[in-house]
Coordinates of C-alpha atoms in Angstrom, one line a residue:
M1 CA 101.0 28.2 -112.3
T2 CA 104.5 26.1 -112.0
E3 CA 105.1 23.2 -114.3
P4 CA 104.4 19.8 -113.1
M5 CA 107.4 18.0 -111.4
L6 CA 108.6 15.0 -113.3
V7 CA 109.5 12.1 -110.9
Q8 CA 110.8 8.6 -111.8
A9 CA 108.7 6.8 -109.1
V10 CA 106.1 7.5 -106.7
T11 CA 104.3 5.6 -103.6
L12 CA 100.8 6.2 -102.9
D13 CA 98.5 4.9 -100.1
F14 CA 95.4 2.8 -100.6
R15 CA 92.6 4.7 -98.4
T16 CA 89.5 3.5 -97.3
R17 CA 86.7 5.8 -97.2
G18 CA 87.3 6.7 -93.7
G19 CA 90.9 7.4 -94.4
Q20 CA 92.4 4.5 -93.2
V21 CA 95.6 3.5 -95.2
L22 CA 94.9 -0.3 -96.4
G23 CA 98.2 -0.9 -98.3
T24 CA 100.6 0.8 -100.9
L25 CA 100.9 1.4 -104.5
Q26 CA 104.4 2.1 -106.0
L27 CA 104.4 3.2 -109.8
A28 CA 107.8 3.4 -111.5
G29 CA 108.0 5.5 -115.0
S30 CA 110.6 5.8 -117.5
E31 CA 111.7 8.4 -120.3
R32 CA 109.0 7.3 -122.5
A33 CA 106.1 7.1 -119.7
P34 CA 107.0 9.9 -117.2
I35 CA 105.2 10.4 -113.8
R36 CA 103.9 14.2 -113.4
W37 CA 103.5 15.4 -110.0
L38 CA 101.3 18.3 -109.4
S39 CA 101.4 20.8 -106.9
E40 CA 98.4 21.1 -104.6
E41 CA 97.5 24.6 -106.0
E42 CA 97.5 23.3 -109.5
S43 CA 95.6 20.2 -108.7
L44 CA 92.6 22.3 -107.4
A45 CA 93.0 25.2 -109.9
Y46 CA 92.5 22.1 -113.0
G47 CA 90.5 19.7 -110.8
E48 CA 93.1 16.8 -111.4
E49 CA 94.7 14.2 -109.3
R50 CA 98.2 15.1 -108.2
C51 CA 99.7 12.0 -109.7
Q52 CA 99.4 12.0 -113.5
L53 CA 100.3 9.3 -115.9
L54 CA 100.3 9.6 -119.8
E55 CA 97.8 7.8 -122.0
G56 CA 98.9 4.6 -123.9
R57 CA 101.9 4.3 -121.9
P58 CA 103.3 1.3 -119.8
Y59 CA 103.9 1.9 -116.1
E60 CA 105.6 -0.6 -113.7
F61 CA 103.5 -1.3 -110.5
Q62 CA 103.9 -3.1 -107.1
V63 CA 101.4 -3.4 -104.3
A64 CA 102.2 -4.2 -100.7
G65 CA 100.9 -4.0 -97.1
F66 CA 97.3 -5.7 -97.6
P67 CA 95.6 -7.3 -94.5
N68 CA 94.9 -11.0 -95.2
G69 CA 91.7 -11.6 -97.5
Y70 CA 92.5 -8.1 -99.5
R71 CA 93.8 -7.9 -103.2
L72 CA 94.2 -5.5 -106.0
R73 CA 90.9 -5.5 -108.0
D74 CA 91.7 -6.8 -111.7
T75 CA 91.0 -4.4 -114.6
P76 CA 92.0 -4.7 -118.2
L77 CA 94.6 -2.2 -117.7
L78 CA 96.3 -4.3 -115.0
N79 CA 98.8 -7.0 -116.6
R80 CA 99.9 -8.8 -113.7
S81 CA 103.2 -11.0 -113.4
R82 CA 102.4 -14.7 -113.4
L83 CA 105.3 -15.3 -110.9
Q84 CA 104.5 -12.4 -108.5
P85 CA 100.8 -11.4 -108.5
N86 CA 101.7 -8.1 -106.3
R87 CA 103.9 -6.9 -109.5
G88 CA 103.3 -6.2 -113.0
Q89 CA 102.5 -3.5 -115.6
L90 CA 99.8 -0.9 -115.8
V91 CA 99.2 -0.2 -119.3
L92 CA 97.0 3.0 -120.2
G93 CA 94.7 2.8 -123.1
N94 CA 92.8 5.9 -124.6
H95 CA 90.9 6.7 -121.2
I96 CA 91.5 10.3 -120.6
G97 CA 90.7 11.7 -117.0
L98 CA 90.2 10.1 -113.7
L99 CA 91.3 6.5 -113.3
A100 CA 90.6 4.7 -109.8
I101 CA 92.8 1.9 -108.8
E102 CA 90.8 -0.2 -106.3
V103 CA 91.3 -3.0 -103.5
E104 CA 88.5 -5.4 -102.8
D105 CA 88.0 -7.3 -99.9
A106 CA 87.5 -11.3 -99.6
E107 CA 83.7 -10.9 -101.0
G108 CA 84.7 -8.8 -103.8
Q109 CA 83.4 -5.4 -102.5
M110 CA 85.6 -2.3 -103.0
A111 CA 87.4 -1.6 -99.6
A112 CA 90.0 1.2 -100.6
A113 CA 91.2 3.0 -103.6
I114 CA 93.8 5.2 -105.2
R115 CA 93.0 7.9 -107.9
V116 CA 95.4 9.2 -110.6
E117 CA 95.0 11.3 -113.7
V118 CA 95.5 9.8 -117.1
C119 CA 96.7 12.9 -119.3
T120 CA 97.5 13.4 -123.1
V121 CA 100.8 13.8 -124.4
K122 CA 99.9 17.4 -125.3
I123 CA 98.9 19.1 -122.0
S124 CA 97.2 21.8 -124.1
Y125 CA 94.2 19.5 -124.0
R126 CA 93.5 21.3 -120.5
E127 CA 92.9 24.7 -122.3
D128 CA 91.0 23.2 -125.1
Y129 CA 88.7 21.3 -122.7
R130 CA 88.0 24.6 -120.7
V131 CA 87.3 26.7 -123.9
M132 CA 85.1 24.0 -125.7
L133 CA 83.0 23.4 -122.5
E134 CA 82.5 27.2 -121.7
E135 CA 81.5 27.7 -125.3
I136 CA 78.8 24.8 -125.3
A137 CA 77.5 26.0 -122.0
D138 CA 77.0 29.6 -123.3
R139 CA 75.5 28.5 -126.5
C140 CA 73.1 26.5 -124.5
G141 CA 72.3 29.5 -122.4
D142 CA 71.9 31.6 -125.7
L143 CA 69.4 29.1 -127.2
L144 CA 67.3 28.5 -123.9
L145 CA 66.8 32.1 -123.3
D146 CA 65.4 32.0 -126.9
I147 CA 62.7 29.3 -125.9
R148 CA 59.4 30.9 -126.0
A149 CA 56.9 30.5 -123.0
P150 CA 59.4 30.9 -120.3
M151 CA 56.9 30.4 -117.7
Q152 CA 56.8 26.5 -118.6
I153 CA 60.6 26.2 -117.6
R154 CA 60.8 25.4 -114.1
L155 CA 64.0 27.3 -112.8
Q156 CA 65.7 25.7 -109.6
T157 CA 69.0 25.8 -108.1
D158 CA 69.1 22.7 -105.8
P159 CA 71.3 19.9 -107.1
Q160 CA 69.0 17.0 -108.3
A161 CA 69.6 13.4 -109.4
P162 CA 73.5 12.3 -108.7
A163 CA 73.8 10.7 -112.1
T164 CA 73.4 14.2 -113.8
L165 CA 75.8 16.0 -111.1
P166 CA 78.9 15.7 -113.3
Q167 CA 77.5 17.6 -116.5
R168 CA 75.2 19.9 -114.5
F169 CA 78.3 20.9 -112.3
A170 CA 80.5 21.1 -115.4
F171 CA 78.0 23.8 -117.1
I172 CA 77.7 25.6 -113.7
R173 CA 81.5 25.8 -113.2
A174 CA 81.9 27.0 -117.0
W175 CA 80.3 30.0 -115.9
I176 CA 81.1 30.9 -112.1
G177 CA 84.6 29.3 -112.3
S178 CA 85.7 31.2 -115.4
G179 CA 88.2 34.0 -115.4
E180 CA 85.4 36.2 -117.3
F181 CA 83.2 36.0 -114.2
Y182 CA 85.9 36.8 -111.8
T183 CA 87.2 39.8 -113.7
A184 CA 83.8 41.0 -113.5
V185 CA 83.5 40.8 -109.9
Q186 CA 86.8 42.6 -109.5
R187 CA 85.6 45.3 -111.8
I188 CA 82.5 45.9 -109.6
L189 CA 84.6 46.0 -106.7
A190 CA 86.9 48.5 -108.3
H191 CA 84.1 50.7 -109.7
P192 CA 80.8 49.8 -107.8
H193 CA 77.4 51.3 -108.7
R194 CA 76.6 54.2 -106.4
Q195 CA 73.3 55.9 -105.6
L196 CA 72.8 59.4 -104.6
V197 CA 70.3 59.4 -101.6
T198 CA 68.7 62.1 -99.5
E199 CA 68.6 62.0 -95.7
Q200 CA 66.4 64.1 -93.6
R201 CA 67.3 64.3 -89.9
E202 CA 66.0 66.2 -87.1
A203 CA 68.7 68.3 -85.1
D204 CA 68.7 70.9 -82.2
I205 CA 68.2 74.1 -83.5
R206 CA 71.3 75.3 -82.1
R207 CA 73.3 72.8 -84.4
T208 CA 71.5 73.9 -87.7
R209 CA 73.8 74.1 -90.5
K210 CA 74.1 76.9 -93.2
P211 CA 70.2 78.5 -93.4
D212 CA 68.5 78.4 -96.6
A213 CA 65.0 79.3 -97.8
R214 CA 63.6 76.2 -96.2
T215 CA 65.2 77.0 -92.7
A216 CA 63.1 80.3 -92.7
R217 CA 59.9 78.6 -93.4
Q218 CA 60.7 76.0 -90.5
L219 CA 61.6 79.1 -88.1
A220 CA 58.1 80.5 -89.0
S221 CA 55.9 77.3 -88.9
K222 CA 57.6 74.3 -87.3
Y223 CA 56.2 72.8 -84.2
P224 CA 56.9 71.9 -81.2
R225 CA 58.3 75.6 -80.2
V226 CA 60.2 76.8 -77.1
P227 CA 60.3 80.6 -76.1
F228 CA 63.2 82.6 -76.8
P229 CA 65.7 82.9 -73.9
E230 CA 65.1 86.3 -72.4
E231 CA 68.7 87.2 -72.7
H232 CA 68.8 86.5 -76.3
P233 CA 69.3 89.6 -78.7
L234 CA 66.5 88.4 -81.1
A235 CA 63.8 88.5 -78.2
Q236 CA 64.6 92.1 -77.9
T237 CA 64.0 92.6 -81.8
F238 CA 61.0 90.7 -81.7
R239 CA 59.4 92.5 -79.0
A240 CA 60.2 95.6 -80.6
Q241 CA 58.2 94.5 -83.7
G242 CA 55.0 93.9 -81.1
V243 CA 55.6 89.9 -80.5
T244 CA 55.1 89.8 -77.1
A245 CA 56.3 86.3 -76.6
P246 CA 58.7 85.1 -79.3
T247 CA 59.2 81.6 -79.9
L248 CA 61.4 79.1 -82.0
P249 CA 61.1 75.5 -83.2
R250 CA 62.8 73.1 -80.9
Q251 CA 64.2 71.3 -83.7
L252 CA 65.1 71.9 -87.5
T253 CA 65.0 69.1 -90.2
N254 CA 68.4 69.3 -92.1
T255 CA 68.7 67.8 -95.4
R256 CA 72.0 66.4 -96.8
H257 CA 72.6 64.3 -99.9
R258 CA 75.1 61.4 -100.1
E259 CA 76.4 58.4 -102.0
T260 CA 75.7 55.0 -101.2
L261 CA 76.5 51.7 -102.1
D262 CA 73.4 49.9 -100.9
T263 CA 71.5 49.7 -104.4
K264 CA 69.4 47.1 -105.5
E265 CA 71.8 46.2 -108.2
N266 CA 74.8 45.7 -105.6
R267 CA 72.2 43.7 -103.6
F268 CA 71.6 41.6 -106.5
I269 CA 75.5 40.7 -106.9
K270 CA 75.6 39.5 -103.4
H271 CA 72.4 37.5 -103.7
T272 CA 74.0 35.7 -106.7
L273 CA 77.1 35.0 -105.1
T274 CA 75.4 33.9 -101.9
V275 CA 73.2 31.3 -104.0
Y276 CA 76.1 29.9 -105.8
N277 CA 77.8 29.4 -102.4
D278 CA 74.7 27.5 -101.0
F279 CA 74.3 25.5 -104.1
L280 CA 77.8 24.2 -104.1
R281 CA 77.6 23.4 -100.2
R282 CA 74.3 21.5 -100.7
L283 CA 76.0 19.6 -103.7
E284 CA 78.9 18.7 -101.5
Q285 CA 76.4 17.7 -98.7
L286 CA 74.4 15.5 -101.5
L287 CA 77.5 13.8 -102.6
L288 CA 78.9 12.8 -99.2
A289 CA 75.5 11.6 -97.8
N290 CA 76.2 8.2 -99.4
R291 CA 79.4 6.3 -100.1
P292 CA 80.8 8.8 -102.7
S293 CA 82.8 6.9 -105.8
P294 CA 86.2 8.2 -106.6
S295 CA 84.7 10.5 -109.4
E296 CA 82.2 11.8 -106.9
Q297 CA 84.9 12.6 -104.4
R298 CA 86.5 14.5 -107.0
L299 CA 83.5 16.4 -107.8
V300 CA 83.3 17.5 -103.9
R301 CA 87.0 18.7 -104.1
E302 CA 86.2 20.7 -107.1
A303 CA 83.0 22.1 -105.6
T304 CA 84.7 22.7 -102.4
H305 CA 87.5 24.7 -104.2
L306 CA 85.0 26.8 -106.1
R307 CA 83.1 27.5 -102.9
Q308 CA 85.9 28.6 -101.0
K309 CA 86.8 31.0 -104.0
I310 CA 83.2 32.6 -103.9
G311 CA 83.5 32.7 -100.1
S312 CA 86.6 34.6 -100.2
L313 CA 84.6 37.4 -102.6
L314 CA 81.9 37.4 -100.1
A315 CA 84.0 38.4 -97.3
R316 CA 85.3 41.5 -98.8
P317 CA 84.4 44.5 -96.7
F318 CA 82.4 45.6 -99.8
F319 CA 79.6 43.0 -99.3
Q320 CA 79.4 43.0 -95.7
D321 CA 77.5 46.5 -95.6
I322 CA 75.0 45.4 -98.1
P323 CA 71.6 44.1 -96.8
A324 CA 69.9 41.0 -98.3
L325 CA 67.9 41.5 -101.6
D326 CA 64.2 41.9 -101.4
L327 CA 63.6 42.6 -105.0
M328 CA 65.0 41.0 -108.2
P329 CA 65.8 44.1 -110.3
L330 CA 66.2 42.2 -113.7
G331 CA 65.1 45.1 -115.7
S332 CA 67.8 47.6 -114.4
P333 CA 69.6 49.3 -116.9
V334 CA 72.8 49.3 -114.6
L335 CA 72.5 45.3 -114.7
Q336 CA 71.9 45.2 -118.5
R337 CA 74.6 47.7 -119.5
K338 CA 77.1 48.5 -116.9
A339 CA 80.5 46.3 -117.2
G340 CA 81.0 43.8 -114.7
Y341 CA 77.3 43.9 -113.7
R342 CA 76.2 42.8 -117.4
E343 CA 78.3 39.9 -117.0
L344 CA 77.1 38.6 -113.8
L345 CA 73.4 39.2 -114.8
R346 CA 74.4 37.0 -117.9
A347 CA 75.9 34.3 -115.6
W348 CA 73.1 34.4 -113.1
I349 CA 70.5 33.6 -115.9
R350 CA 72.7 30.8 -117.2
F351 CA 73.2 29.2 -113.8
Q352 CA 69.5 29.1 -113.5
L353 CA 69.0 27.5 -116.7
A354 CA 71.8 25.2 -116.2
A355 CA 70.5 24.0 -112.9
C356 CA 67.4 22.3 -114.5
L357 CA 69.4 21.3 -117.8
V358 CA 70.2 17.5 -118.5
W359 CA 72.7 16.9 -121.3
E360 CA 72.1 13.6 -122.6
G361 CA 75.6 13.4 -124.2
G362 CA 77.5 14.6 -120.9
E363 CA 78.1 10.8 -119.9
D364 CA 80.0 10.6 -123.0
V365 CA 82.3 13.7 -122.1
F366 CA 82.8 13.4 -118.3
G367 CA 81.0 10.4 -116.9
A368 CA 82.8 8.4 -114.3
G369 CA 85.6 11.1 -114.2
K370 CA 86.4 11.0 -117.6
R371 CA 87.8 13.9 -119.8
D372 CA 87.0 12.7 -123.3
V373 CA 88.1 15.8 -125.1
P374 CA 87.9 14.2 -128.8
K375 CA 84.0 13.8 -127.9
L376 CA 83.8 17.0 -126.6
Y377 CA 85.3 18.6 -129.8
E378 CA 82.6 16.9 -131.9
Y379 CA 80.0 18.3 -129.9
W380 CA 81.5 21.8 -129.7
L381 CA 82.0 21.6 -133.6
F382 CA 77.9 20.9 -133.9
F383 CA 77.5 24.4 -132.2
R384 CA 80.1 26.3 -134.3
L385 CA 78.7 24.9 -137.3
L386 CA 75.1 25.5 -136.2
E387 CA 76.1 29.2 -135.6
T388 CA 77.6 29.5 -138.9
V389 CA 75.1 27.8 -141.0
G390 CA 72.4 29.8 -139.2
R391 CA 74.3 33.2 -140.8
L392 CA 73.2 31.7 -144.1
V393 CA 70.2 29.7 -143.6
D394 CA 66.5 30.7 -142.1
W395 CA 65.4 27.6 -140.6
E396 CA 61.9 26.5 -140.7
R397 CA 62.0 25.8 -136.8
P398 CA 64.0 27.4 -134.4
P399 CA 67.1 25.3 -133.4
E400 CA 66.2 25.4 -129.8
E401 CA 62.9 23.4 -130.4
T402 CA 64.8 20.7 -132.0
L403 CA 67.8 20.5 -129.6
F404 CA 65.9 20.7 -126.2
E405 CA 63.0 18.5 -124.7
R406 CA 60.8 19.4 -121.6
D407 CA 59.4 17.2 -119.2
E408 CA 58.6 17.4 -115.6
Q409 CA 62.1 16.9 -114.5
G410 CA 63.3 20.1 -116.6
L411 CA 64.9 20.5 -120.0
H412 CA 66.9 18.0 -121.7
L413 CA 69.8 18.8 -124.3
R414 CA 69.4 16.1 -126.9
L415 CA 73.0 16.4 -128.4
R416 CA 74.3 12.8 -128.1
S417 CA 76.9 11.0 -130.0
G418 CA 74.8 8.4 -132.1
L419 CA 71.6 10.3 -131.7
A420 CA 70.6 11.7 -135.3
F421 CA 68.7 14.5 -135.7
K422 CA 68.0 17.5 -138.4
L423 CA 67.6 21.0 -138.8
I424 CA 65.9 22.2 -142.3
G425 CA 65.4 25.7 -143.7
K426 CA 66.1 27.6 -146.9
G427 CA 69.2 29.9 -148.0
K428 CA 68.7 33.5 -146.9
S429 CA 67.9 35.8 -149.7
S430 CA 70.9 37.9 -149.0
V431 CA 73.0 34.6 -150.0
V432 CA 71.3 33.1 -152.7
G433 CA 67.8 34.6 -153.0
G434 CA 66.2 31.8 -150.8
R435 CA 66.4 29.3 -154.0
L436 CA 67.8 26.5 -152.0
G437 CA 66.7 24.1 -149.6
V438 CA 69.3 23.5 -146.7
R439 CA 69.3 20.4 -144.3
L440 CA 71.9 20.4 -141.3
S441 CA 72.2 16.7 -140.3
Y442 CA 74.1 15.3 -137.1
N443 CA 74.7 11.6 -137.0
R444 CA 72.6 11.0 -140.4
T445 CA 73.1 7.4 -141.5
F446 CA 73.4 6.9 -145.3
A447 CA 72.0 3.4 -145.8
S448 CA 73.3 0.9 -148.5
R449 CA 70.8 0.9 -151.4
Q450 CA 71.2 -0.9 -154.8
D451 CA 68.5 1.3 -156.6
E452 CA 69.4 4.9 -157.9
G453 CA 67.9 6.6 -154.8
G454 CA 70.1 8.2 -152.0
G455 CA 72.1 6.2 -149.4
T456 CA 75.2 4.5 -150.6
W457 CA 76.0 1.9 -153.1
T458 CA 78.6 -0.1 -150.9
R459 CA 78.2 -0.2 -147.2
E460 CA 76.3 2.0 -144.6
L461 CA 78.0 5.3 -143.7
R462 CA 77.3 7.8 -140.9
P463 CA 79.4 11.3 -141.2
D464 CA 79.3 13.4 -138.0
Y465 CA 77.9 16.3 -139.9
T466 CA 76.4 16.6 -143.3
L467 CA 74.9 19.8 -145.3
S468 CA 72.5 19.0 -147.9
F469 CA 71.4 21.6 -150.7
W470 CA 68.7 21.1 -153.1
P471 CA 66.7 23.7 -155.5
L472 CA 63.5 25.0 -154.4
P473 CA 60.4 24.6 -154.4
L474 CA 61.3 21.0 -155.0
M475 CA 60.7 18.9 -151.9
E476 CA 64.0 16.9 -150.5
E477 CA 62.7 13.5 -151.4
E478 CA 62.1 14.7 -154.6
A479 CA 65.3 16.2 -155.2
E480 CA 67.4 13.0 -154.0
R481 CA 65.3 10.8 -156.3
T482 CA 65.9 13.0 -159.4
G483 CA 69.7 13.5 -158.4
R484 CA 69.1 17.2 -158.0
I485 CA 70.7 17.6 -154.4
A486 CA 74.3 17.8 -153.2
H487 CA 75.8 16.5 -150.1
Y488 CA 78.8 18.1 -148.1
H489 CA 80.1 15.9 -145.2
F490 CA 82.3 17.0 -142.2
D491 CA 84.1 14.7 -139.7
A492 CA 85.6 16.0 -136.3
K493 CA 89.0 14.6 -135.9
Y494 CA 90.7 15.7 -132.4
R495 CA 93.8 13.3 -132.3
L496 CA 95.4 14.1 -128.8
D497 CA 98.9 13.0 -129.9
H498 CA 99.0 14.7 -133.2
L499 CA 97.3 17.9 -133.5
D500 CA 99.4 19.7 -135.9
N501 CA 98.4 18.2 -139.2
Y502 CA 95.6 16.0 -140.4
Q503 CA 96.1 12.2 -140.9
R504 CA 96.2 10.3 -144.3
D505 CA 93.8 7.9 -142.8
D506 CA 91.3 10.7 -142.3
L507 CA 91.5 11.9 -145.7
L508 CA 91.2 8.4 -147.1
K509 CA 87.7 8.1 -145.3
M510 CA 86.9 11.4 -147.0
H511 CA 87.4 9.9 -150.1
A512 CA 85.0 6.9 -148.9
Y513 CA 82.2 9.2 -148.1
R514 CA 82.9 11.4 -151.4
D515 CA 82.6 7.9 -153.6
A516 CA 80.3 5.7 -152.0
I517 CA 77.6 8.4 -150.8
R518 CA 75.4 9.1 -153.6
Q519 CA 75.2 12.8 -154.9
T520 CA 78.0 13.8 -152.6
E521 CA 80.2 16.7 -153.8
G522 CA 82.7 17.1 -150.9
A523 CA 83.9 15.6 -147.7
Y524 CA 86.2 17.2 -145.2
V525 CA 88.0 16.7 -142.0
L526 CA 87.7 19.1 -139.3
Y527 CA 90.6 19.1 -136.8
P528 CA 92.4 21.6 -134.5
G529 CA 95.4 22.1 -136.5
E530 CA 97.1 24.9 -138.4
R531 CA 96.7 24.3 -141.9
T532 CA 93.5 24.4 -144.2
V533 CA 94.1 22.1 -147.2
L534 CA 91.6 21.6 -150.1
F535 CA 91.8 18.9 -153.0
Q536 CA 89.5 20.2 -155.7
E537 CA 88.7 17.9 -158.8
Q538 CA 88.9 21.1 -160.9
E539 CA 90.5 24.4 -160.5
D540 CA 87.1 26.1 -160.4
S541 CA 85.2 23.3 -158.6
L542 CA 84.0 23.2 -155.2
S543 CA 83.7 19.3 -155.2
G544 CA 86.6 17.5 -153.4
V545 CA 88.1 16.5 -150.2
G546 CA 90.3 18.2 -147.7
A547 CA 91.0 19.3 -144.4
F548 CA 89.7 22.6 -142.4
A549 CA 91.7 23.7 -139.3
M550 CA 89.5 24.3 -136.7
R551 CA 91.0 25.2 -133.3
P552 CA 89.0 25.4 -129.9
N553 CA 91.2 28.7 -128.9
G554 CA 91.6 30.1 -132.4
Q555 CA 90.3 30.8 -135.9
G556 CA 89.1 28.4 -138.6
M557 CA 85.3 28.8 -138.8
G558 CA 85.7 31.7 -140.9
E559 CA 87.1 29.7 -143.7
V560 CA 84.3 27.2 -143.6
E561 CA 81.4 30.0 -143.7
S562 CA 83.5 31.5 -146.8
F563 CA 83.6 28.1 -148.2
L564 CA 79.8 27.3 -148.0
R565 CA 79.0 30.7 -149.2
D566 CA 80.8 29.7 -152.2
V567 CA 79.0 26.4 -152.7
M568 CA 75.6 27.8 -152.2
A569 CA 76.0 30.4 -154.8
E570 CA 77.6 27.8 -157.3
L571 CA 74.7 25.5 -156.7
A572 CA 72.1 28.4 -157.0
Q573 CA 73.5 29.2 -160.1
R574 CA 73.8 25.6 -161.3
W575 CA 70.3 24.8 -160.8
G576 CA 68.7 28.2 -161.3
G577 CA 70.4 28.9 -164.8
H578 CA 70.8 25.2 -166.2
E579 CA 68.4 23.0 -164.4
Q580 CA 65.2 24.8 -164.5
V581 CA 62.7 23.3 -161.5
E582 CA 59.1 22.3 -162.7
V583 CA 56.9 23.5 -160.5

């Protein structure tokens, strides 16, 4: 993929939904605020607008050519000149993703728009966004497959409410738009499953192939039969043996073995690609049936691009000779084990689940064309922590029962900023002998309290994630009341302009958690950097503040797991050896 071209200025057309040009917008950048211009290929590949601006930077603008009664719609990002209202400055805030600049008519109705992309200073956010979204989608698929009573899940592949289309499409694209998906298809095309079939064909006896024992049996008994020609040498031989009217079968059944690509597994692959193609077409039709917003128009372009890629796969000669599927072979060992096939089976199951999954937090990430990478980083870290802590803890209830809710519309993923929930369990016996109670909390609020119980002794605080440990068989409330509980807090910090190092302000916030929330042993930043730095009160203590490096496309969680193992071992020893619990 080529690098984006940098331009000093660009002129864009305001177009109505019918494609009519209603005016123009001129944007001028600077050395500090460059304008990136993407090729058509790159724009489609990343699902972004061709004109790209940088967050937080100022751009000069001028509009022209509007008919009487039309004007540029005011937004907080537009600082108009008092002397020349058609000129001014576009100052971009922290919004990342699609930005629509609109023209309104005399009645205040939107008449035309221009779409630009607001990007971060570090273009690597694209890769982080893709990796995190794919991992969240993948983890949700794994959890959904663990839900018991699957017959209660209504699987469907039709687009549903337009309000949920962006997050549904994002999850689906994470699977069928990934490099892994296309690699799996190419592997199947290169090494497809073949099956040996036996064919029996009736052929004239004069065209019989190499005879065998079955040929001899057919010569003696197969019907209908015809008399030997009088002049044939065998006719005289038969007569010499006393056969007065020798006959032969009119036809012999020839058997041959050959390989074929027409297998139920290959039919399944063609069927899944066809379903994806049909789903994307219906999604386009649904969005275009009304007056699509700028973000919905981009969704249409992304769906069209993805459908064209799938259509090019279906156009391969391999699929042309494969008939339609008549039976779903989900139990096939080929689908479950053979390279390429197992990946597409996995993608198919997740596609079916994603089609009826509503993510309540999806609006935070990509609603109205946004690409909120920091918020996605927070959600992604939750799943990584859940996976890591799950290796150390036996949960009382399966996580999927807490994370997902069912209703008549399908399944809802409850992960959403500001919505608190918790998972409770006990440390695995292989880790701490099962002597610790454990609680993983998301968005837990520690209220201000002046007594000696839990909460804070100053102001209300709410870390992103909190891990709490207490000695069993105490209940958590009793452990909190008696001071035999330890809290470890973690905050997600994805800074789009400074990714390499943690920030001083972040550490100060960790000190606030450490000092204000009662029974807190440690507070740590999780950030996509290079270095993990821990500040401990004492050399041999696991109490302190710090920052763990957690990169979406790299390492990091191993250090967190090792740290938590040490924490649990120390706490189990502390409470087991020195603070005997009264039963």
